[in-house]
mmCIF file of C-alpha atoms in Angstrom:
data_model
loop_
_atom_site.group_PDB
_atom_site.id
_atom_site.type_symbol
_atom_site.label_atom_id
_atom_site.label_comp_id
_atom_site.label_asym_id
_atom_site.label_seq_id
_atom_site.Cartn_x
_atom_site.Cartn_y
_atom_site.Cartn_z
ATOM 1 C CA UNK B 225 9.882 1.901 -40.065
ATOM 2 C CA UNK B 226 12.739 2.504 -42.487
ATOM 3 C CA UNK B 227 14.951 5.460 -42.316
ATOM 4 C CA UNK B 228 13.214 7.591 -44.996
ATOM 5 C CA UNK B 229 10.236 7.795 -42.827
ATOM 6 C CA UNK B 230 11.793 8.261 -39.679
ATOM 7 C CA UNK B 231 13.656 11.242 -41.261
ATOM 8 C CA UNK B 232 10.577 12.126 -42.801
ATOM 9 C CA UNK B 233 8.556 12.084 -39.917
ATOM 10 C CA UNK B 234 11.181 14.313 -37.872
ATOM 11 C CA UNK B 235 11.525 16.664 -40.529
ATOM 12 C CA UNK B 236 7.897 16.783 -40.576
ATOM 13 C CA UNK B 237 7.996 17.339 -36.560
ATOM 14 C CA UNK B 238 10.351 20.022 -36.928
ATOM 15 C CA UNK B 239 8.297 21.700 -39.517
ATOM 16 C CA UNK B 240 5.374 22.462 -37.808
ATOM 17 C CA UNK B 241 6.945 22.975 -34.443
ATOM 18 C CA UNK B 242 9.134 25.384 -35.957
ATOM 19 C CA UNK B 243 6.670 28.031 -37.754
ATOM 20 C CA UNK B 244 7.643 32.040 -37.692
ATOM 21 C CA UNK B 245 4.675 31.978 -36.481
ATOM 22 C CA UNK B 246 4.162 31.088 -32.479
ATOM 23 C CA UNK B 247 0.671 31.688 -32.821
ATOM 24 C CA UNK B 248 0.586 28.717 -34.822
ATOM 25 C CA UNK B 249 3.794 26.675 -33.772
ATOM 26 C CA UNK B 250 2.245 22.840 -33.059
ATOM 27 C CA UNK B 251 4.284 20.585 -31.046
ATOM 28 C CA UNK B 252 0.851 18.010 -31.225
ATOM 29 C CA UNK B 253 3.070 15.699 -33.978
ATOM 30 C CA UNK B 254 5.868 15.649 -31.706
ATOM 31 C CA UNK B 255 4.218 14.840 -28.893
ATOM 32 C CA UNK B 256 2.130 12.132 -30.365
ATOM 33 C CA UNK B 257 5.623 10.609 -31.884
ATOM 34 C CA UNK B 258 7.053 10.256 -28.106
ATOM 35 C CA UNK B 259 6.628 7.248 -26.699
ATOM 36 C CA UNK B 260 5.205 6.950 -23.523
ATOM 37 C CA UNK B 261 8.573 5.251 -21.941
ATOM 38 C CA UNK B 262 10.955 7.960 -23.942
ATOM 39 C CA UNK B 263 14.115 9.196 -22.500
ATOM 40 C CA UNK B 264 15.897 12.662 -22.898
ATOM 41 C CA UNK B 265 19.129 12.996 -22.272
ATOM 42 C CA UNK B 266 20.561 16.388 -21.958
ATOM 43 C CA UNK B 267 24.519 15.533 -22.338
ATOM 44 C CA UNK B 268 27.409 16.620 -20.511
ATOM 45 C CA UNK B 269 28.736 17.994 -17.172
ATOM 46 C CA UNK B 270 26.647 21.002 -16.552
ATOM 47 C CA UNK B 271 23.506 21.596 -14.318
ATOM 48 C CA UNK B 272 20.913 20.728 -17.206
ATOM 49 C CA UNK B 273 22.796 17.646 -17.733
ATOM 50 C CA UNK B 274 20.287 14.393 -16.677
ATOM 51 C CA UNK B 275 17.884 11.803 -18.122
ATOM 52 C CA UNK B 276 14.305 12.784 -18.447
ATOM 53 C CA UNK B 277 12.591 9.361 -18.179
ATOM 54 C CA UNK B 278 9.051 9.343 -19.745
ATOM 55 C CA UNK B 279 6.681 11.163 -21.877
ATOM 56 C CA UNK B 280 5.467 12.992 -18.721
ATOM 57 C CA UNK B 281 9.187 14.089 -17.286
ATOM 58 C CA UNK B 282 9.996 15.604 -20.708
ATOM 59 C CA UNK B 283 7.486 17.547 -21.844
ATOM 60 C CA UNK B 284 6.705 18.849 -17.841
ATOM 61 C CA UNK B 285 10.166 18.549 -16.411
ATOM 62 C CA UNK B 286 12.140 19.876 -18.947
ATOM 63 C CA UNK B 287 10.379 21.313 -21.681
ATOM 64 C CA UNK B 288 8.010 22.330 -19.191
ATOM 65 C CA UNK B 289 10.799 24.557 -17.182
ATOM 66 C CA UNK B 290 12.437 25.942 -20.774
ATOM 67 C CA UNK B 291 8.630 26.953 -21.607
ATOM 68 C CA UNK B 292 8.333 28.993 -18.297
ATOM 69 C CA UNK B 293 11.596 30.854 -19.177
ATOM 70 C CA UNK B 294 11.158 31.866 -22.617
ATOM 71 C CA UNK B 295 8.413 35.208 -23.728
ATOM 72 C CA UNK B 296 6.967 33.219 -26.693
ATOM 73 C CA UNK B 297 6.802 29.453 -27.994
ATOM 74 C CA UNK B 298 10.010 27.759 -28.128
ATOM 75 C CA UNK B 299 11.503 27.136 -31.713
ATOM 76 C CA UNK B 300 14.193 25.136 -33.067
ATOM 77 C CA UNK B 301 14.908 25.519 -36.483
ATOM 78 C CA UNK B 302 16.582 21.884 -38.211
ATOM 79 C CA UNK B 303 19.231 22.509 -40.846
ATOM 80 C CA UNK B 304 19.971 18.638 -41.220
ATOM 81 C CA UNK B 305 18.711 15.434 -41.170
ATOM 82 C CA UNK B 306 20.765 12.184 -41.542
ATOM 83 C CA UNK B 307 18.853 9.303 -40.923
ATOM 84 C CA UNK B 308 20.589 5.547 -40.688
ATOM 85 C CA UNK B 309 18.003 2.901 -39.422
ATOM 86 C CA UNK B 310 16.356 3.479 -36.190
ATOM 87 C CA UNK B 311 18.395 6.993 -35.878
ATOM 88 C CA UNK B 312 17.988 10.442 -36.978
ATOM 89 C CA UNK B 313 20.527 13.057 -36.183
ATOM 90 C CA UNK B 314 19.564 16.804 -36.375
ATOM 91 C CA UNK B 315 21.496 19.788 -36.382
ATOM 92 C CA UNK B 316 19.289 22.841 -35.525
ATOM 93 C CA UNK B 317 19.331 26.088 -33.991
ATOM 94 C CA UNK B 318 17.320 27.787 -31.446
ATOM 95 C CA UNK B 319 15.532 30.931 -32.260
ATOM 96 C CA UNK B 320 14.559 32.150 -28.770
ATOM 97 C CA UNK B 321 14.083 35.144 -26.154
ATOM 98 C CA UNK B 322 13.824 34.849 -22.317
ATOM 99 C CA UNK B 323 11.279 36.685 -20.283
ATOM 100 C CA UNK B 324 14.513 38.795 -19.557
ATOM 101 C CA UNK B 325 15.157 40.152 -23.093
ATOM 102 C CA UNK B 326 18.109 37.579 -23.332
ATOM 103 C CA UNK B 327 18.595 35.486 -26.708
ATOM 104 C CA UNK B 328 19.037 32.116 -26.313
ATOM 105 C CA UNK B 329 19.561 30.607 -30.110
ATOM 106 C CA UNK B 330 21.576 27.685 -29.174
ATOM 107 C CA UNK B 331 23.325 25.242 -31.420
ATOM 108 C CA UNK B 332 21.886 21.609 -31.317
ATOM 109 C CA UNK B 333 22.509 18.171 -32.239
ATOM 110 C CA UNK B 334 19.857 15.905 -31.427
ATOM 111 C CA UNK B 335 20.216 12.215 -31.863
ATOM 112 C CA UNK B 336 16.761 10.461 -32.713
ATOM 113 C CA UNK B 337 16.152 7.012 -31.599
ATOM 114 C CA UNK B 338 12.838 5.698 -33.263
ATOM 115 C CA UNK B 339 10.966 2.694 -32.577
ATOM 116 C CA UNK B 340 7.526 1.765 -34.612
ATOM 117 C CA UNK B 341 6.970 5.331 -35.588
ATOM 118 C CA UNK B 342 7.367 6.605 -31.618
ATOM 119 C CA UNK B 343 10.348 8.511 -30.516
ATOM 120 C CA UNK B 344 12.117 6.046 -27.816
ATOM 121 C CA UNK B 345 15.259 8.231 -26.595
ATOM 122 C CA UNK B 346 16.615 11.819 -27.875
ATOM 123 C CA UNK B 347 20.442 12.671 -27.028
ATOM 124 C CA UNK B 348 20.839 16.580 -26.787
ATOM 125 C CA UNK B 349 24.496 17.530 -27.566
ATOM 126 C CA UNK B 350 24.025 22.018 -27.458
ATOM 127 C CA UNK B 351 26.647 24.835 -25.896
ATOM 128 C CA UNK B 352 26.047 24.251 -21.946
ATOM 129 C CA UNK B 353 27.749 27.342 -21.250
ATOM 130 C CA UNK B 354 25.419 29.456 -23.531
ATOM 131 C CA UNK B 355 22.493 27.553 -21.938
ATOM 132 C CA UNK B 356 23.218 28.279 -18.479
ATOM 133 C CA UNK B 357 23.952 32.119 -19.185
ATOM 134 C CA UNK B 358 20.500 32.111 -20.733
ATOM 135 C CA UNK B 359 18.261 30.135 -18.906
ATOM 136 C CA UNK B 360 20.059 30.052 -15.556
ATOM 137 C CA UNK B 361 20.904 26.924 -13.679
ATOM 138 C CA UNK B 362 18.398 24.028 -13.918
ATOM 139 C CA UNK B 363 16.843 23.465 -10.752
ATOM 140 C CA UNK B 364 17.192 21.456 -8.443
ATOM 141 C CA UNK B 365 14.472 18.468 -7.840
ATOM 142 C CA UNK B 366 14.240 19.474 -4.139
ATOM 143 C CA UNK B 367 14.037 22.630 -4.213
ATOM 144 C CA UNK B 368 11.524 22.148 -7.536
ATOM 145 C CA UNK B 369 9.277 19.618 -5.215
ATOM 146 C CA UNK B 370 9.272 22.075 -2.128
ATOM 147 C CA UNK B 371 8.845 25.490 -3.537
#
């Protein structure tokens, strides 16, 4: 696919995934766009920091865990889209509450990979510090497994 419609195609992802509305908030787009063999890779040196290999691991494992912390439907708001070939960066906010009462609207860049339409590997550059004073510390696999 060219760049236009890989931008297009996230911006239309991030469009319906993003409604006011969590009532109506669809993620169905997105997670027909991920390819099967996708990897997430939450950047940096913090607890959250790892790859997510697979459809399964990301939308379980990790969006999975973010789901089970926050009181409504998670949204992330896009504010840019640059788009060069198989990539499409994003800058977007969160526009979130935890269970706790705690607002977690983190900053994001998220760096689109694309291949034939299907989203092959996401980089996720947001405020680690902000995340784990929201969210907590991301648990560990063990521990996960076992309890």
């Amino acid at each position: 696919m060219s760049a236009a419609a890989n931008k297009q195609l996230m911006q239309e992802i991030f469009a319906t995934a993003g409604n006011p509305d969590p009532a109506v908030r669809d993620r169905s787009l997105f997670v027909a766009s991920l390819a099967d063999d996708a990897r997430w890779v939450v950047t940096g040196q913090y607890s959250w920091s790892r790859t997510f290999i697979g459809r399964e691991a990301i939308l379980n494992d990790l969006h999975g865990h973010v789901r089970s912390l926050l009181a409504e439907r998670a949204r992330t708001i896009a504010h840019r889209f640059v788009a060069d070939g198989d990539y499409v960066v994003v800058e977007a906010r969160g526009d979130n509450v935890t269970k706790a009462g705690i607002r977690y609207d983190n900053d994001y860049c998220l760096v689109f990979r694309l291949e034939n339409g299907k989203i092959k590997e996401v980089r996720e550059y947001c405020d680690s510090v902000l995340t784990e004073q929201a969210l907590g510390r991301f648990p560990d696999a063990r521990r996960r497994a076992a309890g």
